[in-house]
XYZ file of C-alpha atoms in Angstrom:
501
model
C 106.083 72.609 -26.062
C 106.736 68.857 -26.259
C 108.977 69.360 -29.393
C 110.723 72.283 -27.601
C 111.560 70.107 -24.825
C 112.354 66.762 -26.027
C 113.227 67.365 -29.723
C 116.118 69.852 -30.974
C 115.232 72.394 -33.311
C 115.779 71.841 -36.800
C 117.218 74.108 -39.391
C 113.727 74.824 -40.808
C 111.858 75.300 -37.613
C 111.272 78.451 -35.750
C 109.520 79.395 -32.588
C 107.706 82.607 -31.984
C 108.830 84.630 -28.994
C 105.810 84.025 -26.954
C 105.887 80.334 -27.337
C 109.584 80.115 -26.495
C 108.925 82.182 -23.237
C 105.950 79.889 -22.336
C 107.931 76.682 -22.973
C 110.952 78.035 -20.694
C 108.574 78.879 -17.932
C 106.992 75.526 -17.867
C 110.320 73.811 -17.970
C 111.661 75.769 -15.102
C 108.630 75.044 -12.896
C 108.823 71.227 -13.752
C 112.475 71.210 -12.992
C 111.907 72.903 -9.739
C 109.397 70.639 -8.478
C 111.474 67.681 -9.410
C 114.435 69.101 -7.614
C 112.615 69.600 -4.482
C 111.261 66.119 -4.379
C 114.628 64.611 -4.862
C 116.090 66.873 -2.259
C 113.163 65.747 0.192
C 113.816 61.974 -0.467
C 117.615 62.345 -0.090
C 117.122 64.241 3.191
C 114.869 61.463 4.443
C 117.380 58.604 3.459
C 120.191 60.439 4.849
C 118.418 60.963 8.438
C 117.459 57.157 8.394
C 121.240 56.201 7.781
C 122.362 58.440 10.443
C 119.762 57.002 12.743
C 121.024 53.419 11.973
C 124.856 54.476 12.537
C 123.997 56.129 15.687
C 122.203 52.837 16.951
C 125.333 50.844 15.867
C 127.449 53.201 17.670
C 125.493 53.107 20.902
C 125.518 49.108 20.912
C 129.349 49.291 20.081
C 129.915 51.406 23.284
C 127.826 48.942 25.339
C 129.792 46.417 24.139
C 133.063 47.921 25.034
C 132.086 49.054 28.606
C 130.528 45.473 29.512
C 134.128 44.454 30.651
C 135.295 47.661 32.354
C 134.642 48.621 36.161
C 134.002 52.369 36.109
C 133.877 52.412 39.966
C 131.405 54.036 42.205
C 132.457 57.647 41.012
C 132.449 57.189 37.451
C 128.990 57.807 35.522
C 128.114 56.970 32.028
C 127.720 59.972 29.873
C 124.329 59.849 27.989
C 124.651 59.645 24.293
C 123.202 62.055 22.233
C 120.435 60.888 19.832
C 121.108 61.295 16.300
C 119.024 62.802 13.749
C 116.091 61.189 12.094
C 113.085 59.209 13.657
C 114.000 56.505 16.089
C 113.520 53.037 14.840
C 110.212 51.468 16.049
C 108.554 54.737 16.663
C 104.900 54.608 15.244
C 103.607 56.943 13.023
C 100.585 59.019 13.704
C 97.516 57.451 11.820
C 96.051 59.739 9.278
C 92.494 59.944 8.188
C 91.741 58.201 5.199
C 92.080 60.287 2.096
C 88.804 60.392 -0.113
C 89.293 59.100 -3.673
C 90.377 61.592 -6.088
C 87.323 60.553 -8.611
C 84.752 61.685 -5.910
C 82.524 64.479 -7.175
C 82.836 67.873 -5.183
C 79.607 67.464 -3.084
C 80.625 63.797 -2.207
C 83.975 64.886 -1.144
C 82.353 67.573 1.092
C 80.342 65.109 3.047
C 82.994 62.716 3.204
C 85.288 65.299 5.025
C 82.336 66.431 7.315
C 81.275 62.964 8.179
C 80.343 61.995 11.877
C 82.932 60.880 14.255
C 82.859 58.189 16.683
C 80.181 58.207 19.522
C 80.951 60.258 22.502
C 78.043 59.390 24.601
C 78.775 58.851 28.438
C 77.834 56.069 30.171
C 77.231 58.007 33.290
C 73.687 58.441 33.597
C 71.384 59.799 36.439
C 69.939 56.054 36.783
C 73.250 54.916 37.898
C 73.545 57.210 40.955
C 72.358 55.898 44.324
C 69.351 57.569 45.901
C 69.845 59.958 48.866
C 68.363 58.517 52.202
C 67.780 60.270 55.238
C 70.647 58.833 57.161
C 73.138 60.144 54.776
C 71.439 63.444 54.666
C 71.606 64.115 58.354
C 75.119 62.827 58.548
C 76.093 65.425 55.995
C 74.271 68.222 57.545
C 75.674 67.372 60.961
C 79.271 67.587 59.605
C 78.613 70.735 57.712
C 79.829 74.025 59.093
C 77.891 77.150 57.783
C 80.455 79.822 57.040
C 77.666 82.694 56.802
C 75.999 81.889 60.315
C 77.127 85.231 61.667
C 75.944 87.357 58.742
C 72.291 85.575 58.908
C 72.182 86.005 62.623
C 72.758 89.964 62.013
C 70.013 89.991 59.401
C 67.587 87.932 61.944
C 68.469 90.917 64.563
C 67.859 93.628 62.023
C 64.460 92.286 61.068
C 63.419 91.574 64.720
C 63.622 95.349 65.264
C 60.424 95.992 63.170
C 58.359 93.713 65.530
C 56.490 96.804 67.125
C 55.948 98.186 63.443
C 54.176 94.952 62.483
C 52.132 94.725 65.507
C 51.087 98.566 64.913
C 50.098 97.973 61.295
C 48.181 94.855 62.093
C 46.148 96.978 64.839
C 45.475 99.489 62.251
C 43.481 96.918 60.220
C 46.303 95.916 57.662
C 47.716 92.513 57.073
C 51.458 91.857 56.969
C 53.110 90.056 54.239
C 56.902 89.103 54.542
C 58.814 88.338 51.230
C 62.296 88.012 50.239
C 64.886 85.243 49.834
C 65.213 82.619 52.521
C 63.161 80.937 55.077
C 61.075 83.284 57.288
C 59.835 80.643 59.767
C 62.423 81.376 62.488
C 61.806 85.195 62.194
C 57.881 84.832 62.315
C 58.298 82.400 65.338
C 60.386 85.032 67.171
C 57.558 87.484 66.513
C 55.182 85.072 68.249
C 57.255 84.687 71.331
C 57.751 88.596 71.255
C 54.082 89.271 71.049
C 53.126 86.858 73.660
C 55.431 88.310 75.944
C 55.190 92.032 75.308
C 53.442 94.035 77.946
C 50.531 96.109 77.059
C 50.924 99.792 76.774
C 49.510 101.952 79.501
C 46.501 103.282 77.237
C 45.648 99.594 76.551
C 45.432 98.716 80.287
C 43.219 101.727 80.931
C 40.780 100.904 78.225
C 38.242 98.129 78.204
C 38.919 97.257 74.671
C 42.666 97.565 74.928
C 43.404 94.558 72.940
C 41.788 95.598 70.110
C 42.488 99.463 70.355
C 46.352 99.052 70.915
C 47.228 95.965 69.692
C 47.640 93.516 72.557
C 48.958 90.184 72.048
C 45.721 88.058 72.387
C 45.944 84.652 71.003
C 48.105 83.360 68.372
C 47.240 80.642 65.623
C 50.087 79.236 63.691
C 49.544 77.551 60.338
C 52.089 75.581 58.725
C 51.310 76.057 54.985
C 53.967 74.078 53.831
C 52.361 70.797 55.114
C 51.418 68.824 52.096
C 48.204 67.635 53.561
C 47.017 70.742 55.241
C 43.173 71.252 54.786
C 41.182 74.473 55.191
C 38.722 72.722 57.442
C 41.559 72.312 60.148
C 42.529 75.743 59.963
C 39.195 77.089 60.510
C 38.455 74.361 63.377
C 41.669 75.544 64.896
C 40.755 79.327 64.723
C 37.437 78.689 66.192
C 38.914 76.554 69.035
C 41.354 79.481 69.769
C 38.289 82.038 69.715
C 35.614 80.171 71.430
C 37.358 77.346 73.346
C 37.854 73.672 72.707
C 34.210 72.961 73.720
C 32.187 75.573 72.020
C 28.836 74.373 71.101
C 28.869 76.035 67.657
C 28.610 73.810 64.658
C 30.399 75.384 61.685
C 29.263 72.987 58.890
C 30.945 70.391 56.572
C 32.345 72.481 53.815
C 35.263 75.419 54.012
C 33.136 78.034 52.722
C 30.059 77.402 54.886
C 32.480 77.041 57.980
C 34.121 80.453 57.222
C 30.663 82.296 56.638
C 29.497 80.728 60.036
C 32.737 81.685 61.778
C 32.621 85.467 60.679
C 28.781 85.409 61.801
C 29.893 84.204 65.169
C 32.424 87.034 65.263
C 30.042 89.611 64.312
C 27.827 88.670 67.157
C 30.339 88.490 69.572
C 31.880 91.716 68.449
C 33.796 93.666 71.410
C 33.732 90.608 73.719
C 36.524 88.628 71.972
C 40.040 89.630 71.929
C 41.657 89.605 68.518
C 43.868 86.770 67.463
C 46.857 86.896 65.451
C 46.988 84.303 62.334
C 50.569 83.451 61.415
C 50.525 81.714 58.118
C 53.965 80.063 56.993
C 54.001 80.076 53.266
C 50.843 81.475 52.058
C 51.814 80.600 48.438
C 52.795 77.150 49.004
C 51.138 74.414 46.614
C 48.771 73.405 49.257
C 47.453 76.844 49.834
C 47.890 78.303 46.050
C 44.251 77.437 44.983
C 41.957 80.332 44.346
C 39.365 79.136 46.671
C 41.670 78.667 49.638
C 43.228 82.121 48.846
C 39.655 83.822 48.993
C 38.711 82.116 52.243
C 42.127 83.513 53.670
C 41.285 86.978 52.484
C 37.808 86.690 53.985
C 39.352 85.810 57.343
C 41.956 88.839 56.993
C 39.099 91.331 56.274
C 37.569 90.693 59.732
C 38.953 93.172 62.366
C 39.168 90.396 64.970
C 41.537 88.421 62.875
C 45.266 89.811 62.379
C 46.980 88.297 59.611
C 50.884 87.839 59.245
C 51.980 85.829 56.245
C 55.052 84.893 54.541
C 55.709 84.155 50.851
C 58.542 82.254 49.293
C 57.809 82.404 45.459
C 59.048 85.561 43.623
C 55.985 85.824 41.692
C 53.510 85.386 44.718
C 51.778 88.705 43.775
C 50.257 86.962 40.731
C 48.102 84.839 43.071
C 45.877 87.863 44.121
C 43.632 89.838 41.662
C 42.519 93.389 42.767
C 39.636 92.165 44.626
C 41.907 89.733 46.927
C 44.514 92.325 47.235
C 41.956 94.839 48.528
C 40.472 92.294 50.957
C 43.880 91.022 52.216
C 44.958 94.905 52.561
C 48.673 93.781 52.696
C 51.657 95.833 53.864
C 54.670 94.155 52.425
C 57.963 94.019 54.130
C 61.136 92.702 52.630
C 62.485 90.177 55.027
C 65.394 88.513 53.257
C 67.087 86.159 55.500
C 68.945 83.975 53.271
C 68.259 81.144 55.958
C 67.896 77.543 54.578
C 64.730 75.665 54.647
C 64.732 73.122 57.475
C 63.494 69.631 57.086
C 60.025 70.550 58.366
C 59.506 73.024 55.387
C 60.955 70.967 52.828
C 61.815 67.358 52.387
C 65.463 67.585 50.914
C 65.763 63.808 50.299
C 62.442 63.732 48.248
C 63.593 66.747 46.581
C 66.870 65.282 45.324
C 65.240 62.066 44.383
C 62.672 64.022 42.277
C 65.347 65.770 40.675
C 66.922 62.388 39.761
C 63.526 61.308 38.408
C 63.328 58.494 40.969
C 61.004 59.863 43.480
C 59.670 57.579 46.210
C 56.912 59.704 47.656
C 53.394 58.508 47.287
C 51.212 60.006 44.729
C 49.299 63.462 45.776
C 45.761 62.936 47.182
C 42.769 61.945 45.354
C 43.883 63.563 42.040
C 46.822 61.397 41.976
C 44.666 58.202 42.754
C 42.079 59.076 40.178
C 44.866 59.604 37.543
C 46.281 56.193 38.414
C 42.970 54.331 38.560
C 42.073 55.597 34.968
C 45.084 53.440 33.721
C 44.260 50.212 35.646
C 41.588 47.696 34.649
C 38.044 47.636 36.019
C 38.583 44.942 38.515
C 41.419 46.904 40.029
C 39.246 49.935 40.504
C 36.486 47.874 42.108
C 39.117 46.262 44.557
C 40.136 49.819 45.434
C 36.554 50.826 46.033
C 36.021 47.961 48.462
C 39.199 48.619 50.307
C 38.193 52.290 50.737
C 34.849 51.485 51.812
C 35.717 48.870 54.444
C 38.459 51.568 55.889
C 35.627 53.952 56.112
C 33.169 51.787 57.714
C 36.067 50.892 60.389
C 36.610 54.468 61.102
C 33.005 55.132 61.598
C 32.792 52.129 64.006
C 35.914 53.343 65.900
C 34.551 56.915 66.388
C 31.141 55.340 67.691
C 33.031 53.222 70.238
C 35.078 56.150 71.247
C 31.979 58.285 71.829
C 30.431 55.732 74.261
C 33.379 56.033 76.536
C 33.058 58.673 79.460
C 35.115 61.752 79.045
C 36.896 62.836 82.185
C 39.049 65.332 80.506
C 39.021 68.710 82.498
C 38.635 71.777 80.383
C 41.813 73.141 78.954
C 43.335 76.300 80.715
C 43.886 78.954 78.101
C 46.675 81.259 78.714
C 47.501 84.366 76.979
C 49.580 82.648 74.594
C 47.844 79.688 72.819
C 50.005 78.285 70.168
C 47.910 76.219 67.904
C 49.733 74.425 65.002
C 47.982 72.676 62.514
C 49.655 69.842 60.993
C 48.920 66.719 59.039
C 47.375 63.732 60.815
C 49.330 60.533 60.567
C 48.276 58.833 57.395
C 48.655 55.344 58.741
C 46.232 53.872 61.418
C 47.503 53.071 64.802
C 49.743 50.118 65.486
C 47.123 47.131 65.084
C 45.494 48.632 62.112
C 42.342 49.707 63.826
C 41.069 51.330 60.453
C 42.390 49.127 58.179
C 41.245 45.683 56.711
C 42.636 42.232 57.123
C 44.376 40.735 54.220
C 41.958 37.513 54.165
C 38.809 39.691 54.714
C 39.574 41.901 51.779
C 40.615 38.688 49.558
C 37.026 37.084 50.479
C 35.246 40.255 49.661
C 36.946 40.580 46.348
C 35.867 36.803 45.616
C 32.345 37.524 46.641
C 32.007 40.495 44.243
C 33.740 38.383 41.425
C 36.641 40.969 41.388
C 39.319 38.160 41.186
C 38.998 34.501 40.957
C 42.346 33.368 42.546
C 44.963 34.600 45.256
C 47.595 35.100 42.760
C 45.359 37.601 40.735
C 44.557 39.309 43.991
C 48.116 39.696 44.950
C 48.857 41.040 41.359
C 46.417 43.954 41.848
C 47.646 44.672 45.394
C 51.132 44.972 43.982
C 50.009 47.466 41.371
C 48.709 49.479 44.421
C 51.939 49.051 46.398
C 53.952 50.177 43.333
C 52.040 53.634 43.213
C 51.837 53.757 46.849
C 48.213 53.592 47.122
C 47.940 51.367 49.781
C 50.116 50.397 52.763
C 50.489 47.078 54.805
C 51.711 46.152 58.177
C 51.542 43.007 60.455
C 49.968 43.565 63.744
C 50.939 41.891 67.231
C 49.426 38.554 66.216
C 50.971 38.314 62.715
C 47.718 39.341 60.765
C 48.453 41.406 57.674
C 46.510 44.699 57.768
C 45.837 46.718 54.541
C 44.781 50.520 54.578
C 44.746 53.393 52.370
C 47.260 56.302 53.573
C 44.933 59.269 53.047
C 42.553 61.320 55.353
C 38.930 60.572 55.933
C 37.933 63.673 53.747
C 40.054 62.311 50.853
C 38.686 58.783 51.332
C 35.146 59.969 51.046
C 36.117 61.880 47.850
C 37.979 58.819 46.273
C 34.753 56.731 47.286
C 32.406 59.273 45.652
C 34.589 59.193 42.380
C 34.759 55.485 42.271
C 31.036 54.886 42.850
C 29.782 58.022 40.685
């Protein structure tokens, strides 16, 4: 081929027909590629020259017009930009080309290498926490566009009040489920049942309340309260049935109290009007335990207690096995309201802060305290034991002093509608810290039990408790700092038992 391209044929040389055709094809391809490269280079040079000439012409036109007064009506005609790339325009940066001698696998990884970091600096920790003032301000300015539709749903469900009362009078329990809060609907039923007149058949029968579903007394249980206890619920039911000064002692444990209450109801069979037990959020985390659900099922199985409950979780049926379902004897009603949960049912501020991972709520009961104390040193557990013991001793002294005072209160007059709402008692003591302990007293007791040797070590332990919100502090009217544990007496007894066990 090289001889054919560069050297003329000699007289004695000859080429085969195939070799001659191959050489001509190679020569044509090489010539065509060289011609294309030369043409592209000539076009690029010509465009650059035209761009330079156009810039010179623009400069000359500007110099010619410097000394001329075109007048207000004369407008300069914009010049047309010539061909070619304007001078000074930057070229687009190309990605580096891999070396040609790279192996195939190295070239693949070079072309698919990771780019620059694209991680955003906007993190959840940079957001400001939502406070109650901002929340109520936003909610006050919010106008709900679906309020008429929700009011129509409320009115539609209220037409079934008579059906609910009839089902409960026949021995069934009523369970309301569906999307949205059902608290307003159930409270509307309580007012309707209290004000509804008894049927004529009920007025002529001595046992009319039981036979025809009279209103009786109504007990409302706010199951969404985080610190609600079963003992409070049973005590409230007993007060509604037998009065606030009944001589019956129900016991100390919820199971024992339930059995004694049911025994008293069997003894008073026919003499006590049935009561309606309204339970908001029966499937709430506070009431979700099997032991509590079993106690509610025992209460609902008695004919003198009529249960109207609401559930919020879509999988609430998984709470009850066949035995509990039989004891509850539920009639289910779909009461979808699409109503938002109010501030009493859910703390929106804490829920939002929980989503951000920056919750400011205290730890949950003795389980949370036990979990935190396991990670603290021995002297911290001993200090917490001393604080809980002193607070319980202060509570007992306060109860004894109160019992010595004469009681001049008159008996409560019970109307046809008694609205007993069980809510969590305040976690903190009264102003002045009657059930708390002074800072100095706690420090001296810690020193006496060799828990800490200096006030700095004592404050370090208290700071650990404050960070987990296991204790609270407040100065009284005299400026004395009082410390206490923000839990109920039953929880304090359980915590003290765990610490001393």
